[in-house]
CSV table of C-alpha atoms and ligand atoms in Angstrom, one decimal:
chain,number,residue,atom,x,y,z
Z,1,MET,CA,-49.1,-10.5,-2.9
Z,2,PHE,CA,-51.6,-13.1,-1.6
Z,3,SER,CA,-55.1,-12.5,-2.6
Z,4,LYS,CA,-56.7,-14.8,0.0
Z,5,THR,CA,-56.4,-13.6,3.5
Z,6,PRO,CA,-56.0,-16.5,5.9
Z,7,GLN,CA,-58.4,-16.5,8.8
Z,8,PRO,CA,-57.2,-17.6,12.2
Z,9,ASP,CA,-59.3,-20.7,12.2
Z,10,SER,CA,-59.4,-21.6,8.5
Z,11,HIS,CA,-55.7,-22.1,7.7
Z,12,PRO,CA,-54.5,-25.6,6.9
Z,13,ASP,CA,-53.2,-27.4,9.9
Z,14,PRO,CA,-49.5,-27.9,9.1
Z,15,ARG,CA,-49.6,-31.3,10.8
Z,16,ALA,CA,-52.2,-32.4,8.3
Z,17,ALA,CA,-49.9,-31.9,5.3
Z,18,PRO,CA,-50.3,-35.1,3.3
Z,19,THR,CA,-46.8,-35.6,2.2
Z,20,CYS,CA,-45.1,-34.8,5.6
Z,21,PRO,CA,-42.6,-37.4,6.6
Z,22,PRO,CA,-41.9,-37.4,10.3
Z,23,GLY,CA,-39.0,-35.1,11.2
Z,24,PHE,CA,-36.6,-32.9,9.3
Z,25,PRO,CA,-33.9,-34.4,7.0
Z,26,PRO,CA,-30.5,-35.4,8.4
Z,27,GLY,CA,-28.1,-32.5,7.8
Z,28,PHE,CA,-30.8,-29.9,8.4
Z,29,LEU,CA,-28.9,-27.1,10.2
Z,30,TRP,CA,-30.3,-26.2,13.6
Z,31,GLY,CA,-29.1,-22.9,15.1
Z,32,ALA,CA,-29.7,-19.7,16.9
Z,33,ALA,CA,-28.9,-16.2,15.9
Z,34,THR,CA,-27.6,-12.9,17.4
Z,35,SER,CA,-26.0,-9.7,16.2
Z,36,ALA,CA,-22.9,-7.9,17.4
Z,37,TYR,CA,-24.4,-4.6,18.8
Z,38,GLN,CA,-27.3,-6.5,20.4
Z,39,ILE,CA,-25.1,-8.8,22.6
Z,40,GLU,CA,-21.4,-7.9,22.7
Z,41,GLY,CA,-21.1,-4.8,24.9
Z,42,SER,CA,-17.6,-3.2,25.2
Z,43,PRO,CA,-18.3,-1.2,22.0
Z,44,LEU,CA,-15.0,0.7,22.1
Z,45,ALA,CA,-12.8,-1.9,23.7
Z,46,ASP,CA,-9.4,-2.8,22.4
Z,47,GLY,CA,-9.2,0.0,19.8
Z,48,ALA,CA,-12.7,-0.5,18.2
Z,49,GLY,CA,-14.1,2.4,16.2
Z,50,ALA,CA,-17.6,3.7,17.2
Z,51,SER,CA,-20.6,2.4,15.2
Z,52,ILE,CA,-23.7,4.4,14.2
Z,53,TRP,CA,-25.6,2.4,16.8
Z,54,HIS,CA,-23.2,3.4,19.6
Z,55,ARG,CA,-23.7,7.1,18.6
Z,56,PHE,CA,-27.5,6.7,18.0
Z,57,SER,CA,-28.2,5.0,21.3
Z,58,HIS,CA,-26.3,7.7,23.2
Z,59,ALA,CA,-28.4,10.4,21.6
Z,60,PRO,CA,-31.2,11.5,23.9
Z,61,GLY,CA,-34.7,10.3,23.1
Z,62,THR,CA,-33.8,7.6,20.7
Z,63,ILE,CA,-34.1,4.3,22.7
Z,64,ALA,CA,-36.7,3.2,25.2
Z,65,ASN,CA,-35.6,4.0,28.8
Z,66,GLY,CA,-32.5,5.7,27.4
Z,67,GLU,CA,-30.7,2.3,27.2
Z,68,THR,CA,-27.6,1.5,25.1
Z,69,GLY,CA,-25.6,-1.5,24.0
Z,70,ASP,CA,-22.7,-0.5,26.2
Z,71,VAL,CA,-22.9,-3.6,28.3
Z,72,ALA,CA,-25.7,-5.7,26.5
Z,73,CYS,CA,-25.0,-9.4,27.3
Z,74,ASP,CA,-21.3,-8.7,27.8
Z,75,HIS,CA,-20.7,-11.4,25.2
Z,76,TYR,CA,-17.4,-9.8,24.2
Z,77,ARG,CA,-15.9,-10.9,27.5
Z,78,ARG,CA,-18.1,-13.9,28.2
Z,79,PHE,CA,-18.1,-15.6,24.8
Z,80,PRO,CA,-16.4,-18.8,26.0
Z,81,ASP,CA,-19.2,-19.4,28.5
Z,82,ASP,CA,-21.8,-18.6,25.9
Z,83,VAL,CA,-20.3,-21.1,23.5
Z,84,ARG,CA,-20.5,-23.7,26.3
Z,85,LEU,CA,-24.1,-22.8,26.8
Z,86,MET,CA,-24.8,-23.3,23.1
Z,87,ARG,CA,-23.2,-26.7,23.2
Z,88,GLY,CA,-25.4,-27.5,26.2
Z,89,LEU,CA,-28.5,-26.6,24.2
Z,90,GLY,CA,-27.4,-28.9,21.4
Z,91,LEU,CA,-27.0,-26.2,18.8
Z,92,ARG,CA,-25.4,-27.3,15.6
Z,93,ALA,CA,-24.9,-23.8,14.2
Z,94,TYR,CA,-24.6,-20.2,15.5
Z,95,ARG,CA,-25.3,-17.1,13.4
Z,96,PHE,CA,-23.6,-14.0,14.6
Z,97,SER,CA,-22.4,-10.7,13.0
Z,98,VAL,CA,-19.1,-9.0,12.9
Z,99,ASN,CA,-18.9,-5.4,14.1
Z,100,TRP,CA,-17.2,-3.7,11.2
Z,101,GLY,CA,-15.6,-1.1,13.3
Z,102,ARG,CA,-13.9,-3.6,15.7
Z,103,VAL,CA,-12.0,-4.9,12.8
Z,104,LEU,CA,-11.5,-1.6,10.8
Z,105,PRO,CA,-11.9,1.3,13.3
Z,106,GLU,CA,-12.2,3.9,10.4
Z,107,GLY,CA,-14.3,1.4,8.3
Z,108,ARG,CA,-11.4,1.1,5.8
Z,109,GLY,CA,-7.6,1.1,5.8
Z,110,ARG,CA,-6.1,0.4,9.2
Z,111,LEU,CA,-6.7,-3.1,10.6
Z,112,ASN,CA,-7.3,-3.5,14.4
Z,113,ARG,CA,-5.8,-6.8,15.1
Z,114,LYS,CA,-7.3,-7.2,18.5
Z,115,GLY,CA,-10.8,-6.7,17.1
Z,116,LEU,CA,-10.2,-9.3,14.5
Z,117,ALA,CA,-8.7,-11.7,17.1
Z,118,PHE,CA,-12.0,-11.6,19.0
Z,119,TYR,CA,-13.8,-13.1,16.0
Z,120,GLU,CA,-11.1,-15.6,15.3
Z,121,ARG,CA,-11.2,-16.9,18.9
Z,122,LEU,CA,-15.0,-17.0,18.7
Z,123,VAL,CA,-14.9,-19.1,15.5
Z,124,ASP,CA,-12.3,-21.4,16.9
Z,125,ARG,CA,-14.2,-21.9,20.1
Z,126,LEU,CA,-17.4,-22.7,18.2
Z,127,LEU,CA,-15.6,-25.3,16.0
Z,128,ASP,CA,-14.0,-26.9,19.1
Z,129,HIS,CA,-17.5,-27.4,20.4
Z,130,GLY,CA,-18.8,-28.8,17.1
Z,131,ILE,CA,-20.9,-25.7,16.3
Z,132,ALA,CA,-20.8,-24.3,12.7
Z,133,PRO,CA,-20.2,-20.6,12.6
Z,134,VAL,CA,-22.5,-18.6,10.3
Z,135,VAL,CA,-21.1,-15.0,9.8
Z,136,THR,CA,-23.2,-12.0,8.9
Z,137,LEU,CA,-21.0,-9.3,7.6
Z,138,TYR,CA,-23.4,-6.4,8.3
Z,139,HIS,CA,-26.1,-6.3,10.9
Z,140,TRP,CA,-26.7,-2.5,11.1
Z,141,ASP,CA,-23.6,-1.2,12.9
Z,142,LEU,CA,-21.8,0.9,10.3
Z,143,PRO,CA,-18.6,2.6,11.5
Z,144,VAL,CA,-19.3,6.2,12.4
Z,145,ALA,CA,-16.2,7.2,10.3
Z,146,LEU,CA,-18.0,5.9,7.2
Z,147,ASP,CA,-21.3,7.5,8.1
Z,148,GLU,CA,-19.4,10.8,8.2
Z,149,ARG,CA,-18.5,10.2,4.5
Z,150,GLY,CA,-22.2,9.7,3.7
Z,151,GLY,CA,-22.5,6.1,4.9
Z,152,TRP,CA,-24.9,4.0,2.9
Z,153,ALA,CA,-26.0,7.0,0.9
Z,154,ASN,CA,-22.5,7.2,-0.7
Z,155,ARG,CA,-22.0,4.9,-3.6
Z,156,ASP,CA,-18.4,4.3,-2.5
Z,157,VAL,CA,-19.8,2.2,0.3
Z,158,ALA,CA,-19.9,-0.8,-2.1
Z,159,HIS,CA,-16.1,-0.7,-2.3
Z,160,TRP,CA,-15.6,-0.1,1.4
Z,161,PHE,CA,-17.9,-3.1,2.1
Z,162,ALA,CA,-16.2,-5.4,-0.3
Z,163,ASP,CA,-12.8,-4.6,1.1
Z,164,TYR,CA,-14.0,-5.3,4.6
Z,165,ALA,CA,-15.6,-8.5,3.4
Z,166,CYS,CA,-12.4,-9.6,1.7
Z,167,LEU,CA,-10.5,-9.1,4.9
Z,168,LEU,CA,-12.9,-11.4,6.7
Z,169,TYR,CA,-12.9,-14.0,3.9
Z,170,ARG,CA,-9.1,-14.2,4.1
Z,171,SER,CA,-9.0,-14.3,7.9
Z,172,LEU,CA,-11.9,-16.7,8.6
Z,173,GLY,CA,-12.7,-18.3,5.3
Z,174,ASP,CA,-10.8,-21.5,6.1
Z,175,ARG,CA,-13.2,-22.0,9.0
Z,176,VAL,CA,-16.5,-20.4,8.1
Z,177,GLU,CA,-18.6,-22.1,5.4
Z,178,LEU,CA,-21.7,-19.9,5.5
Z,179,TRP,CA,-21.6,-16.2,4.9
Z,180,ILE,CA,-24.3,-13.6,4.8
Z,181,THR,CA,-23.6,-10.2,3.3
Z,182,LEU,CA,-26.4,-8.0,4.7
Z,183,ASN,CA,-29.0,-8.5,7.3
Z,184,GLU,CA,-32.4,-7.0,6.2
Z,185,PRO,CA,-31.4,-4.3,3.7
Z,186,TRP,CA,-35.0,-3.2,3.7
Z,187,VAL,CA,-34.9,-2.3,7.4
Z,188,VAL,CA,-31.5,-0.6,7.0
Z,189,MET,CA,-33.1,1.7,4.4
Z,190,GLN,CA,-36.6,2.1,5.9
Z,191,GLY,CA,-35.7,2.3,9.6
Z,192,GLY,CA,-32.3,4.1,9.2
Z,193,TYR,CA,-33.0,6.6,6.4
Z,194,ILE,CA,-36.8,7.0,5.8
Z,195,ALA,CA,-38.6,6.5,9.2
Z,196,GLY,CA,-35.5,7.4,11.2
Z,197,THR,CA,-36.4,5.1,14.1
Z,198,LEU,CA,-33.1,3.2,13.8
Z,199,ALA,CA,-29.5,4.4,13.3
Z,200,PRO,CA,-28.4,6.6,11.8
Z,201,GLY,CA,-31.9,8.2,12.3
Z,202,ARG,CA,-32.4,10.1,9.1
Z,203,ARG,CA,-35.7,10.9,7.5
Z,204,ASP,CA,-35.1,11.6,3.8
Z,205,LEU,CA,-36.9,9.7,1.0
Z,206,ALA,CA,-34.4,10.6,-1.7
Z,207,GLU,CA,-31.5,9.5,0.6
Z,208,GLY,CA,-33.5,6.3,1.3
Z,209,ALA,CA,-33.7,5.6,-2.5
Z,210,ARG,CA,-29.9,6.0,-2.9
Z,211,VAL,CA,-29.3,3.7,0.2
Z,212,SER,CA,-31.6,1.0,-1.3
Z,213,GLN,CA,-29.4,1.0,-4.5
Z,214,ASN,CA,-26.1,1.2,-2.7
Z,215,LEU,CA,-27.1,-1.7,-0.4
Z,216,LEU,CA,-27.6,-3.8,-3.5
Z,217,LEU,CA,-24.3,-2.7,-5.0
Z,218,ALA,CA,-22.5,-3.5,-1.8
Z,219,HIS,CA,-24.1,-6.9,-1.6
Z,220,GLY,CA,-23.1,-7.6,-5.2
Z,221,GLN,CA,-19.5,-6.5,-4.7
Z,222,ALA,CA,-19.1,-8.7,-1.6
Z,223,VAL,CA,-20.6,-11.7,-3.5
Z,224,ARG,CA,-18.2,-11.1,-6.4
Z,225,ALA,CA,-15.3,-10.8,-4.0
Z,226,TYR,CA,-16.3,-14.1,-2.4
Z,227,ARG,CA,-16.2,-15.9,-5.8
Z,228,ALA,CA,-12.6,-14.8,-6.0
Z,229,GLU,CA,-11.6,-15.5,-2.4
Z,230,GLY,CA,-14.0,-18.0,-1.0
Z,231,ARG,CA,-14.7,-21.7,-1.3
Z,232,HIS,CA,-18.0,-22.2,0.4
Z,233,ALA,CA,-21.4,-20.5,0.3
Z,234,ILE,CA,-22.6,-16.9,0.5
Z,235,GLY,CA,-26.1,-15.4,0.6
Z,236,ILE,CA,-28.2,-12.5,2.0
Z,237,ALA,CA,-30.8,-12.4,4.8
Z,238,VAL,CA,-34.0,-10.5,4.1
Z,239,ASN,CA,-37.1,-9.9,6.2
Z,240,LEU,CA,-40.2,-11.1,4.4
Z,241,GLU,CA,-43.9,-10.8,5.2
Z,242,PRO,CA,-46.6,-12.2,3.0
Z,243,LYS,CA,-48.9,-9.3,2.4
Z,244,TYR,CA,-52.7,-9.8,2.4
Z,245,PRO,CA,-55.3,-7.1,1.8
Z,246,ALA,CA,-57.2,-6.0,4.9
Z,247,SER,CA,-60.4,-5.9,2.9
Z,248,GLY,CA,-61.7,-6.6,-0.6
Z,249,SER,CA,-61.6,-2.9,-1.6
Z,250,ARG,CA,-59.6,-1.9,-4.6
Z,251,ALA,CA,-57.6,0.6,-2.5
Z,252,ASP,CA,-56.5,-2.1,-0.1
Z,253,ARG,CA,-55.7,-4.6,-2.8
Z,254,GLU,CA,-53.5,-2.1,-4.7
Z,255,ALA,CA,-51.9,-1.1,-1.4
Z,256,THR,CA,-51.1,-4.7,-0.9
Z,257,VAL,CA,-49.3,-5.0,-4.2
Z,258,ARG,CA,-47.2,-1.9,-3.3
Z,259,ALA,CA,-46.4,-3.2,0.2
Z,260,ASP,CA,-45.3,-6.5,-1.3
Z,261,ALA,CA,-43.1,-4.7,-3.9
Z,262,TYR,CA,-41.6,-2.4,-1.3
Z,263,MET,CA,-40.7,-5.0,1.4
Z,264,ASN,CA,-40.5,-8.4,-0.4
Z,265,ARG,CA,-39.5,-7.7,-4.0
Z,266,GLN,CA,-37.4,-4.5,-3.7
Z,267,PHE,CA,-34.2,-6.4,-3.1
Z,268,LEU,CA,-35.0,-10.0,-4.3
Z,269,ASP,CA,-36.2,-9.1,-7.8
Z,270,PRO,CA,-32.9,-7.4,-8.7
Z,271,ILE,CA,-30.9,-10.2,-7.1
Z,272,PHE,CA,-32.8,-13.1,-8.6
Z,273,ARG,CA,-34.5,-11.6,-11.7
Z,274,GLY,CA,-32.2,-8.7,-12.7
Z,275,GLU,CA,-34.8,-5.9,-12.4
Z,276,HIS,CA,-36.5,-3.7,-9.9
Z,277,PRO,CA,-40.3,-4.0,-9.5
Z,278,ALA,CA,-42.1,-1.3,-11.5
Z,279,GLU,CA,-43.9,-0.2,-8.3
Z,280,ILE,CA,-40.6,0.9,-6.7
Z,281,ARG,CA,-40.0,3.5,-9.4
Z,282,GLU,CA,-43.5,4.7,-9.2
Z,283,MET,CA,-43.5,5.1,-5.4
Z,284,PHE,CA,-40.2,6.9,-5.2
Z,285,GLY,CA,-40.9,9.0,-8.3
Z,286,ALA,CA,-38.2,11.5,-9.1
Z,287,ALA,CA,-36.2,10.5,-6.0
Z,288,TRP,CA,-35.3,7.1,-7.7
Z,289,PRO,CA,-31.9,7.4,-9.4
Z,290,GLU,CA,-31.1,5.6,-12.6
Z,291,PHE,CA,-29.8,2.0,-12.0
Z,292,SER,CA,-27.6,1.1,-14.9
Z,293,ASP,CA,-27.3,-2.3,-16.6
Z,294,GLU,CA,-23.9,-2.7,-15.0
Z,295,ASP,CA,-25.4,-2.0,-11.6
Z,296,ILE,CA,-28.1,-4.6,-12.2
Z,297,ALA,CA,-25.5,-7.2,-13.3
Z,298,LEU,CA,-23.6,-6.6,-10.1
Z,299,ALA,CA,-26.7,-6.9,-7.9
Z,300,ARG,CA,-27.6,-10.1,-9.7
Z,301,SER,CA,-24.3,-11.9,-8.9
Z,302,PRO,CA,-25.5,-15.4,-8.2
Z,303,ILE,CA,-25.9,-16.4,-4.5
Z,304,ASP,CA,-25.7,-19.8,-3.0
Z,305,PHE,CA,-28.7,-19.5,-0.6
Z,306,LEU,CA,-31.3,-17.1,0.7
Z,307,GLY,CA,-31.7,-16.3,4.3
Z,308,VAL,CA,-35.3,-15.5,5.3
Z,309,ASN,CA,-36.1,-13.7,8.5
Z,310,TYR,CA,-39.8,-14.3,9.3
Z,311,TYR,CA,-41.8,-12.9,12.2
Z,312,THR,CA,-45.3,-12.0,11.0
Z,313,ARG,CA,-47.6,-11.4,8.1
Z,314,GLY,CA,-48.7,-8.0,6.7
Z,315,LEU,CA,-52.4,-7.4,6.7
Z,316,THR,CA,-52.4,-4.3,4.5
Z,317,ARG,CA,-54.5,-1.2,4.5
Z,318,HIS,CA,-54.2,1.7,2.0
Z,319,ASP,CA,-52.8,4.8,3.8
Z,320,PRO,CA,-51.7,7.8,1.7
Z,321,ALA,CA,-49.9,9.2,4.7
Z,322,VAL,CA,-47.3,6.5,4.8
Z,323,LYS,CA,-44.4,7.3,2.4
Z,324,PRO,CA,-43.4,6.0,0.0
Z,325,HIS,CA,-45.6,2.9,-0.4
Z,326,ARG,CA,-48.9,4.4,0.9
Z,327,ALA,CA,-49.8,1.3,3.0
Z,328,ARG,CA,-49.6,0.1,6.5
Z,329,ASN,CA,-50.0,-3.1,8.5
Z,330,ILE,CA,-53.1,-3.5,10.7
Z,331,SER,CA,-53.8,-6.5,13.0
Z,332,GLU,CA,-56.9,-8.5,13.3
Z,333,ALA,CA,-58.7,-8.6,16.7
Z,334,ALA,CA,-58.9,-12.4,16.7
Z,335,ARG,CA,-55.2,-12.9,16.4
Z,336,ARG,CA,-52.6,-13.2,19.1
Z,337,THR,CA,-49.9,-10.5,18.9
Z,338,THR,CA,-46.5,-10.6,20.4
Z,339,GLU,CA,-45.2,-7.9,22.7
Z,340,MET,CA,-43.9,-6.1,19.6
Z,341,GLY,CA,-47.5,-5.9,18.4
Z,342,TRP,CA,-46.8,-8.3,15.6
Z,343,GLU,CA,-49.5,-10.8,14.7
Z,344,VAL,CA,-48.6,-14.5,15.3
Z,345,CYS,CA,-49.1,-16.1,11.9
Z,346,PRO,CA,-47.3,-19.4,11.4
Z,347,GLU,CA,-49.2,-20.2,8.2
Z,348,GLY,CA,-47.7,-17.0,6.7
Z,349,LEU,CA,-44.3,-18.7,6.9
Z,350,ILE,CA,-45.6,-21.5,4.6
Z,351,ASP,CA,-47.0,-18.9,2.2
Z,352,ILE,CA,-43.9,-16.8,2.0
Z,353,LEU,CA,-41.6,-19.8,1.6
Z,354,GLU,CA,-43.7,-21.2,-1.2
Z,355,TRP,CA,-43.8,-17.7,-2.8
Z,356,VAL,CA,-40.0,-17.6,-2.8
Z,357,LYS,CA,-39.9,-21.1,-4.3
Z,358,ALA,CA,-42.3,-20.1,-7.1
Z,359,ARG,CA,-41.0,-16.6,-7.9
Z,360,TYR,CA,-37.3,-17.2,-7.6
Z,361,GLY,CA,-36.7,-20.7,-8.8
Z,362,ASN,CA,-36.6,-22.7,-5.5
Z,363,PRO,CA,-33.3,-21.4,-4.1
Z,364,PRO,CA,-31.8,-23.2,-1.1
Z,365,ILE,CA,-33.2,-21.3,2.0
Z,366,PHE,CA,-32.3,-21.0,5.6
Z,367,ILE,CA,-34.7,-19.4,8.0
Z,368,THR,CA,-32.1,-17.1,9.5
Z,369,GLU,CA,-34.4,-15.6,12.1
Z,370,ASN,CA,-37.7,-16.5,13.7
Z,371,GLY,CA,-38.9,-15.9,17.2
Z,372,ALA,CA,-41.0,-13.8,19.5
Z,373,ALA,CA,-41.0,-11.3,22.4
Z,374,PHE,CA,-43.4,-12.1,25.1
Z,375,PRO,CA,-43.4,-10.8,28.7
Z,376,ASP,CA,-41.5,-13.6,30.5
Z,377,PRO,CA,-42.1,-14.3,34.2
Z,378,LEU,CA,-39.2,-13.8,36.5
Z,379,PRO,CA,-37.0,-16.9,37.0
Z,380,CYS,CA,-38.4,-19.1,39.8
Z,381,GLN,CA,-36.0,-21.7,41.2
Z,382,GLY,CA,-33.9,-21.5,38.1
Z,383,ILE,CA,-36.8,-21.9,35.7
Z,384,VAL,CA,-38.3,-19.4,33.3
Z,385,ASP,CA,-41.6,-20.7,32.0
Z,386,ASP,CA,-42.4,-19.2,28.6
Z,387,PRO,CA,-45.3,-21.2,27.1
Z,388,LEU,CA,-46.2,-18.6,24.6
Z,389,ARG,CA,-42.7,-18.7,23.1
Z,390,VAL,CA,-42.8,-22.5,23.1
Z,391,ALA,CA,-46.1,-22.4,21.2
Z,392,TYR,CA,-44.8,-19.8,18.8
Z,393,LEU,CA,-41.7,-21.9,18.0
Z,394,CYS,CA,-43.6,-25.1,17.8
Z,395,ASP,CA,-46.2,-23.7,15.3
Z,396,HIS,CA,-43.5,-22.0,13.1
Z,397,LEU,CA,-41.4,-25.2,13.0
Z,398,ARG,CA,-44.4,-27.2,12.0
Z,399,ALA,CA,-45.0,-24.6,9.3
Z,400,ALA,CA,-41.4,-24.9,8.2
Z,401,HIS,CA,-41.8,-28.6,8.0
Z,402,THR,CA,-44.9,-28.3,5.9
Z,403,ALA,CA,-43.0,-26.0,3.5
Z,404,LEU,CA,-40.3,-28.6,3.2
Z,405,ALA,CA,-42.8,-31.3,2.5
Z,406,ARG,CA,-44.2,-29.1,-0.3
Z,407,GLY,CA,-40.9,-29.0,-2.0
Z,408,VAL,CA,-39.3,-25.8,-0.6
Z,409,ASP,CA,-35.5,-26.3,-0.5
Z,410,LEU,CA,-35.2,-25.5,3.2
Z,411,ARG,CA,-31.8,-26.2,4.7
Z,412,GLY,CA,-31.9,-24.9,8.2
Z,413,TYR,CA,-33.5,-22.9,10.9
Z,414,PHE,CA,-32.1,-20.3,13.3
Z,415,ALA,CA,-34.1,-19.2,16.3
Z,416,TRP,CA,-34.0,-15.5,17.1
Z,417,SER,CA,-32.5,-15.2,19.6
Z,418,LEU,CA,-30.0,-17.1,21.7
Z,419,LEU,CA,-30.1,-14.5,24.5
Z,420,ASP,CA,-32.4,-11.8,25.7
Z,421,ASN,CA,-30.6,-8.8,24.2
Z,422,PHE,CA,-30.7,-5.1,23.2
Z,423,GLU,CA,-33.7,-4.9,20.9
Z,424,TRP,CA,-32.7,-1.7,19.0
Z,425,ALA,CA,-35.1,1.2,19.7
Z,426,GLU,CA,-36.9,-0.9,22.3
Z,427,GLY,CA,-33.8,-1.3,24.4
Z,428,TYR,CA,-34.0,-4.2,26.8
Z,429,SER,CA,-37.7,-4.0,27.2
Z,430,LYS,CA,-38.4,-6.7,24.6
Z,431,ARG,CA,-37.0,-10.2,25.2
Z,432,PHE,CA,-36.6,-12.6,22.4
Z,433,GLY,CA,-34.1,-15.0,24.0
Z,434,LEU,CA,-34.3,-18.7,24.4
Z,435,VAL,CA,-32.0,-17.9,27.3
Z,436,SER,CA,-32.8,-15.2,29.9
Z,437,VAL,CA,-30.1,-12.8,30.9
Z,438,ASP,CA,-30.2,-11.0,34.2
Z,439,ARG,CA,-29.2,-7.4,33.5
Z,440,GLU,CA,-27.5,-6.9,36.9
Z,441,THR,CA,-25.6,-10.2,37.2
Z,442,GLN,CA,-25.4,-11.3,33.6
Z,443,ALA,CA,-26.6,-14.8,34.8
Z,444,ARG,CA,-27.9,-16.9,31.9
Z,445,ILE,CA,-30.9,-19.2,32.5
Z,446,PRO,CA,-32.2,-21.3,29.6
Z,447,LYS,CA,-36.0,-20.8,29.4
Z,448,ALA,CA,-38.5,-23.6,28.8
Z,449,SER,CA,-38.4,-22.7,25.1
Z,450,ALA,CA,-34.6,-23.5,25.1
Z,451,ARG,CA,-35.4,-27.0,26.5
Z,452,PHE,CA,-38.1,-27.4,23.9
Z,453,TYR,CA,-35.7,-26.4,21.1
Z,454,THR,CA,-33.1,-28.9,22.4
Z,455,GLU,CA,-35.7,-31.6,22.1
Z,456,VAL,CA,-36.6,-30.5,18.6
Z,457,ILE,CA,-32.9,-30.7,17.6
Z,458,ASP,CA,-32.3,-34.0,19.3
Z,459,THR,CA,-35.3,-35.6,17.6
Z,460,HIS,CA,-34.8,-33.9,14.2
Z,461,GLY,CA,-38.2,-32.3,14.8
Z,462,ALA,CA,-40.1,-35.6,15.3
Z,463,CYS,CA,-41.2,-34.4,18.7
Z,464,LEU,CA,-43.2,-31.6,17.0
Z,465,LEU,CA,-45.6,-34.2,15.7
Z,466,ASP,CA,-46.5,-35.5,19.2
Z,467,ARG,CA,-47.3,-32.2,20.8
E,1,LIG,C1,-35.0,-8.3,13.1
E,1,LIG,C2,-33.5,-8.0,13.3
E,1,LIG,C3,-33.0,-8.6,14.6
E,1,LIG,C4,-34.0,-8.5,15.7
E,1,LIG,C5,-35.3,-9.0,15.3
E,1,LIG,C6,-36.4,-9.0,16.4
E,1,LIG,O1,-35.5,-7.4,12.2
E,1,LIG,O2,-32.7,-8.5,12.3
E,1,LIG,O3,-31.8,-8.0,14.9
E,1,LIG,O4,-34.0,-7.2,16.2
E,1,LIG,O5,-35.8,-8.3,14.2
């Protein structure tokens, strides 16, 4: 928790950081990120098993405008062109996720060779173009067959996940050097099992508590399996928000501590410190099952790096109606918000990175997602001018640079997202891409923000200091 709430005009100017050398270090990894369900399309092609997102998006009333990922960016069929596009943008790395059910249609057991071959070809193509593949094993698309056995609420999921992970380590491990077990376990639990706004759409606090624990066990099993099978690096990607109290009242300050425990510490404390925050037990109450010493030891399996997804801060207000943490985010009138309604707060990135450094012993960090949805103008003569996204990226990259200069072990940055894509419950209405995608023709047009990012990469960030 952060006791001092930054004001829009009072935060330190990242450019003024005293020890800031110009630019990012050589070897800093510059990339962009996507996930399978959001871009691939062809969800059932070549023998793939359906995922919970396929089922959820086809249920009435779940997604804005009734949209689905059936076509998305048609990346499953267009990936060679997309890799060429990435090369043209100068990306050094590409973070994507594997759709579990393409590879194992029932989630376990029988292998679907054609599904695996897709990811093998993608990895090979990336390497041919000098782009490092970064693989996320799970970005929210659980096979329906496993959900029918209880999904993340069934403790066996840890073994199912580790077996699936092993298959990928063995198939791609000679070519992939960076692995991410789970994307945003907090969102999987909160959106999928408590709020029910994301697949599988359940609303059950006790189930959410079990899911929280099983996600940790699955992560730990996959890390352990990697130690036996893998030779490079593995980590996890979490969504973090520095939490600030909305007022000086005791209720808001206590709510801020709970919100911080719930979102920021729920998974990282067990992983790095071998214990759950006390607030988690308090807020779930009787719904929180015992977590044994063996479970904790598994969750604590050492990781090589932490992935941080950062979009906004959390200005926190006490709200007893919000279960289980009795707190909600509000936004300040003076702040710009993105189209998602999220406050733009680049200095929050410095705070959260410094917090990770201090609390968890300065682990190597990649910013595995950062970006913004704004209403883009229609392409005009092949140009999409998106100055708000350029400003967002510029300010956050400066913040990342400041964190680096203050001793955070930051190793790379991945913009979310390469392409305009299927933004979960928002459908295609929210566009995060550096590259615009025409929904009718699938034509890709790099936006001004893509050109800007290319310049950042080419100059190792030195151009940020001149803007
Ligand atoms: C993150 C998700 C990612 C994308 C961005 C906007 O929570 O990991 O898939 O939807 O938000």
